[in-house]
Structure formats: structure tokens, C-alpha cells
Backbone as a chain_set.jsonl record, in Angstrom:
{"seq": "MRISRDDAPGPAHVPTDGADRSAVVRLVVAVVLALGVLVAPHVGTTSAEFTGVDTSVATFTTSDDFAAVPAPEPVTP", "coords": {"N": [[46.086, 23.558, 23.768], [45.76, 26.633, 21.448], [43.464, 27.84, 19.082], [43.745, 29.777, 16.718], [42.483, 32.494, 15.018], [43.162, 32.372, 12.277], [43.073, 30.281, 11.278], [40.942, 28.942, 11.918], [37.821, 26.851, 10.692], [36.394, 27.595, 7.139], [33.669, 28.754, 6.18], [30.512, 26.363, 5.175], [31.357, 24.483, 1.921], [29.78, 25.654, -0.968], [28.337, 23.828, -3.706], [29.244, 25.113, -7.025], [29.353, 24.216, -9.767], [28.266, 22.477, -12.72], [28.005, 19.901, -12.395], [28.404, 19.541, -9.91], [25.84, 20.828, -8.932], [23.533, 19.087, -10.089], [24.033, 16.841, -8.392], [23.508, 17.689, -5.577], [21.065, 18.075, -6.644], [19.833, 15.686, -6.787], [20.219, 14.853, -4.405], [18.312, 16.3, -2.793], [15.607, 15.002, -4.197], [16.086, 12.731, -3.579], [16.006, 12.55, -0.704], [13.336, 14.265, -0.156], [11.642, 12.233, -1.691], [11.805, 10.552, 0.441], [10.666, 11.195, 2.838], [8.535, 11.1, 1.948], [7.515, 8.441, 1.737], [8.071, 8.378, 4.772], [6.082, 9.647, 5.38], [3.819, 9.094, 4.466], [2.086, 6.519, 5.318], [1.273, 7.718, 7.808], [-1.389, 9.451, 6.549], [-4.28, 9.727, 6.738], [-6.811, 6.82, 6.435], [-9.281, 6.015, 3.873], [-12.956, 5.023, 4.159], [-15.547, 2.413, 3.105], [-19.034, 2.313, 4.134], [-21.231, 0.815, 4.323], [-24.618, 1.06, 4.013], [-27.565, 0.672, 3.113], [-30.086, -1.206, 2.656], [-31.611, -4.182, 0.879], [-33.97, -5.896, -0.2], [-35.262, -8.987, -1.176], [-36.958, -11.432, -2.959], [-37.557, -14.98, -2.904], [-38.619, -18.137, -3.856], [-38.861, -21.242, -3.018], [-39.441, -24.475, -4.45], [-40.687, -27.779, -4.461], [-40.947, -31.438, -5.46], [-44.236, -33.025, -5.896], [-44.531, -35.221, -5.99], [-43.12, -38.008, -4.399], [-40.883, -40.211, -6.047], [-40.617, -44.273, -5.006], [-37.153, -44.529, -5.437], [-36.155, -47.082, -7.506], [-34.447, -50.04, -6.348], [-31.009, -51.304, -6.897], [-30.781, -53.689, -9.206], [-29.203, -57.058, -8.573], [-26.593, -58.191, -9.498], [-25.316, -60.843, -11.994], [-23.01, -63.425, -11.468]], "CA": [[46.49, 24.51, 22.612], [44.69, 27.334, 20.938], [42.999, 27.64, 17.89], [44.177, 30.929, 15.762], [41.331, 32.666, 13.953], [43.19, 31.948, 10.58], [43.436, 28.243, 11.137], [39.466, 28.213, 12.345], [37.659, 26.452, 9.632], [35.521, 28.354, 6.876], [31.864, 28.241, 5.881], [30.446, 25.102, 4.143], [31.563, 24.855, 0.458], [28.614, 25.795, -2.055], [28.873, 23.332, -4.797], [28.673, 26.329, -7.872], [29.6, 24.046, -11.371], [26.897, 21.979, -13.024], [28.068, 18.671, -11.871], [27.492, 19.259, -8.358], [24.48, 21.189, -8.813], [23.047, 17.605, -9.974], [24.111, 16.27, -7.022], [22.626, 18.216, -4.776], [19.603, 18.126, -7.203], [19.534, 14.757, -6.79], [20.506, 14.487, -2.841], [17.47, 16.91, -2.577], [14.885, 14.498, -4.653], [16.087, 11.331, -2.775], [15.248, 13.433, 0.832], [12.319, 13.847, -0.743], [10.88, 10.749, -1.67], [11.869, 9.186, 2.088], [9.806, 11.518, 3.441], [7.273, 10.818, 1.286], [7.816, 7.029, 2.013], [7.416, 7.718, 6.205], [4.502, 10.345, 5.697], [2.444, 8.159, 3.269], [1.835, 5.499, 6.609], [0.422, 8.459, 8.144], [-1.688, 9.909, 5.589], [-5.994, 9.139, 6.91], [-7.413, 6.419, 5.434], [-10.663, 6.131, 4.114], [-13.209, 3.223, 3.673], [-16.982, 2.097, 3.048], [-19.478, 1.641, 5.415], [-23.001, -0.197, 3.215], [-25.629, 0.996, 5.128], [-28.318, 0.505, 2.581], [-30.511, -2.528, 3.037], [-31.779, -4.49, -0.275], [-34.726, -7.279, -0.002], [-35.391, -9.659, -2.28], [-38.022, -12.785, -2.576], [-37.463, -16.329, -2.974], [-39.789, -19.181, -4.004], [-38.41, -22.775, -3.169], [-40.565, -25.719, -4.541], [-40.378, -29.097, -4.249], [-42.128, -32.024, -6.383], [-45.501, -33.552, -4.984], [-44.921, -37.32, -6.141], [-41.446, -37.942, -4.292], [-41.273, -41.957, -6.054], [-38.692, -44.256, -4.162], [-36.05, -44.686, -6.412], [-35.65, -48.448, -7.691], [-33.03, -50.674, -5.918], [-30.4, -51.808, -8.502], [-30.922, -55.183, -9.224], [-27.676, -57.43, -8.468], [-25.181, -58.104, -10.24], [-25.106, -62.114, -10.914], [-21.621, -63.776, -12.081]], "C": [[45.356, 25.216, 21.609], [44.683, 27.177, 19.924], [43.098, 29.513, 17.423], [42.762, 31.526, 14.984], [41.829, 32.592, 12.767], [43.77, 30.671, 10.634], [41.98, 27.661, 11.488], [39.021, 27.913, 10.451], [36.783, 27.427, 8.868], [34.385, 28.331, 7.176], [32.523, 26.93, 4.924], [31.218, 25.54, 2.716], [30.117, 24.506, -0.161], [29.404, 24.583, -3.322], [28.161, 24.733, -6.388], [29.073, 25.579, -9.249], [28.619, 22.824, -11.245], [26.637, 20.468, -12.551], [27.864, 18.077, -10.062], [26.359, 19.664, -7.694], [23.167, 19.47, -8.993], [23.129, 17.094, -9.007], [23.281, 16.4, -6.432], [21.248, 18.195, -5.299], [18.91, 16.774, -6.986], [18.975, 13.777, -5.466], [18.504, 15.314, -3.285], [15.756, 15.962, -2.602], [14.737, 13.305, -4.054], [15.104, 11.607, -1.182], [13.55, 13.476, 0.624], [11.024, 12.855, -0.839], [10.658, 10.251, -0.405], [11.297, 10.166, 2.289], [8.759, 11.273, 2.926], [6.887, 9.387, 1.83], [7.361, 7.06, 3.715], [6.587, 8.569, 6.53], [3.694, 9.521, 5.531], [1.475, 6.994, 4.456], [0.462, 6.354, 7.438], [-1.229, 9.356, 7.616], [-3.518, 8.668, 6.4], [-6.297, 8.449, 5.894], [-8.971, 5.963, 4.982], [-11.741, 4.579, 3.312], [-14.987, 4.071, 3.498], [-17.897, 1.977, 3.956], [-21.131, 1.741, 4.429], [-23.658, 0.048, 4.505], [-27.305, 0.857, 4.713], [-29.104, -1.079, 2.703], [-31.661, -3.078, 1.826], [-32.461, -5.699, 0.472], [-35.029, -7.819, -0.958], [-36.312, -11.07, -1.618], [-37.904, -13.814, -3.579], [-38.413, -17.168, -3.377], [-39.335, -20.378, -3.853], [-39.692, -23.907, -3.365], [-40.022, -26.7, -4.735], [-41.382, -30.102, -5.313], [-43.164, -32.818, -5.464], [-45.198, -35.361, -5.206], [-43.105, -37.347, -6.046], [-41.926, -39.97, -3.937], [-40.031, -42.423, -5.608], [-38.225, -44.371, -5.077], [-35.829, -46.044, -6.287], [-34.312, -48.64, -7.01], [-32.603, -51.592, -7.193], [-30.827, -53.218, -8.488], [-29.062, -55.385, -9.411], [-27.321, -58.013, -9.103], [-24.786, -60.243, -10.23], [-23.575, -62.38, -12.142], [-21.502, -64.51, -12.908]], "O": [[44.383, 24.649, 21.112], [45.572, 26.512, 19.393], [42.375, 30.329, 17.995], [42.077, 30.713, 14.363], [40.97, 32.743, 11.898], [44.769, 30.202, 10.089], [41.683, 26.467, 11.445], [39.511, 28.391, 9.428], [36.249, 28.251, 9.611], [33.964, 27.96, 8.271], [33.577, 26.563, 4.404], [31.594, 26.685, 2.465], [29.463, 23.48, 0.027], [30.581, 24.524, -3.68], [26.994, 25.063, -6.603], [29.168, 26.433, -10.131], [28.234, 22.283, -10.208], [25.548, 19.924, -12.367], [27.508, 17.097, -9.408], [25.885, 19.323, -6.611], [22.32, 19.035, -8.214], [22.041, 16.754, -8.544], [22.297, 15.66, -6.418], [20.3, 18.285, -4.518], [17.685, 16.656, -6.987], [18.178, 12.855, -5.298], [17.697, 14.728, -4.006], [14.923, 16.008, -1.696], [13.644, 12.756, -3.914], [14.058, 11.122, -0.75], [12.736, 12.773, 1.222], [9.925, 12.784, -0.289], [9.64, 9.648, -0.067], [11.259, 10.429, 1.087], [7.82, 11.23, 3.721], [5.802, 9.314, 2.406], [6.587, 6.211, 4.157], [6.161, 8.596, 7.685], [2.858, 9.18, 6.367], [0.274, 6.782, 4.287], [-0.698, 5.999, 7.643], [-2.02, 9.777, 8.459], [-3.698, 7.452, 6.479], [-6.241, 8.854, 4.733], [-9.755, 5.581, 5.851], [-11.502, 3.684, 2.502], [-15.462, 5.201, 3.609], [-17.442, 1.326, 4.896], [-21.808, 2.704, 4.07], [-23.46, -0.441, 5.617], [-28.196, 0.897, 5.562], [-28.371, -2.055, 2.855], [-32.681, -2.39, 1.795], [-31.953, -6.359, 1.378], [-35.129, -7.06, -1.922], [-36.38, -11.551, -0.486], [-38.08, -13.666, -4.788], [-39.474, -16.616, -3.085], [-39.386, -20.878, -4.977], [-40.634, -24.097, -2.596], [-38.874, -26.71, -5.179], [-42.38, -29.646, -5.871], [-42.825, -33.19, -4.34], [-45.638, -36.354, -4.626], [-42.219, -37.024, -6.837], [-42.47, -40.655, -3.071], [-38.934, -41.866, -5.595], [-39.053, -44.322, -5.987], [-35.375, -46.458, -5.221], [-33.359, -47.861, -6.998], [-33.235, -52.235, -8.03], [-31.245, -53.698, -7.435], [-28.156, -54.699, -9.884], [-28.23, -58.757, -9.47], [-24.326, -60.904, -9.298], [-23.257, -61.785, -13.172], [-20.383, -64.755, -13.36]]}, "num_chains": 1, "name": "protein.A"}
């Protein structure tokens, strides 16, 4: 069966009223957000490299007289 020129589908309908326009705007915003989500992981990352050298001086001392700790006295019942 051949389709005559009169039966061929016409061009796609372009919305012209306000309700259809807002639906198209919402669709475009959704597509832009989806593309942003897909592209975001591919954006280059930044990093910090710590190359500076800081030095500190610390002195540890101990007591000179290490007296023996007295043994606990036995408990008598």
C-alpha cells in the first residue's frame, strides 16, 4: 500500500499556548540538570600538596631520683 502525499504525517506540533510552553521549559530545565549531573564527575579535581617543612625542638626530662615504690602492706583479717 502506498501512502499518498495527502496521508503523510505533517511537521511536529510546536506548542503555542502558555501551559504547553511551561511544560517545555520544565523539560528543558530537567534536561539541563541531568546533563549537569552527568558532566559533574568529569570535571577536574583540585588537590593540595604540602611541601613546606616545619621543625620543632622538644626537650624531655625525667626525675633524677627514682625512689622505689613502697610495697603495699598486707591486709590482715
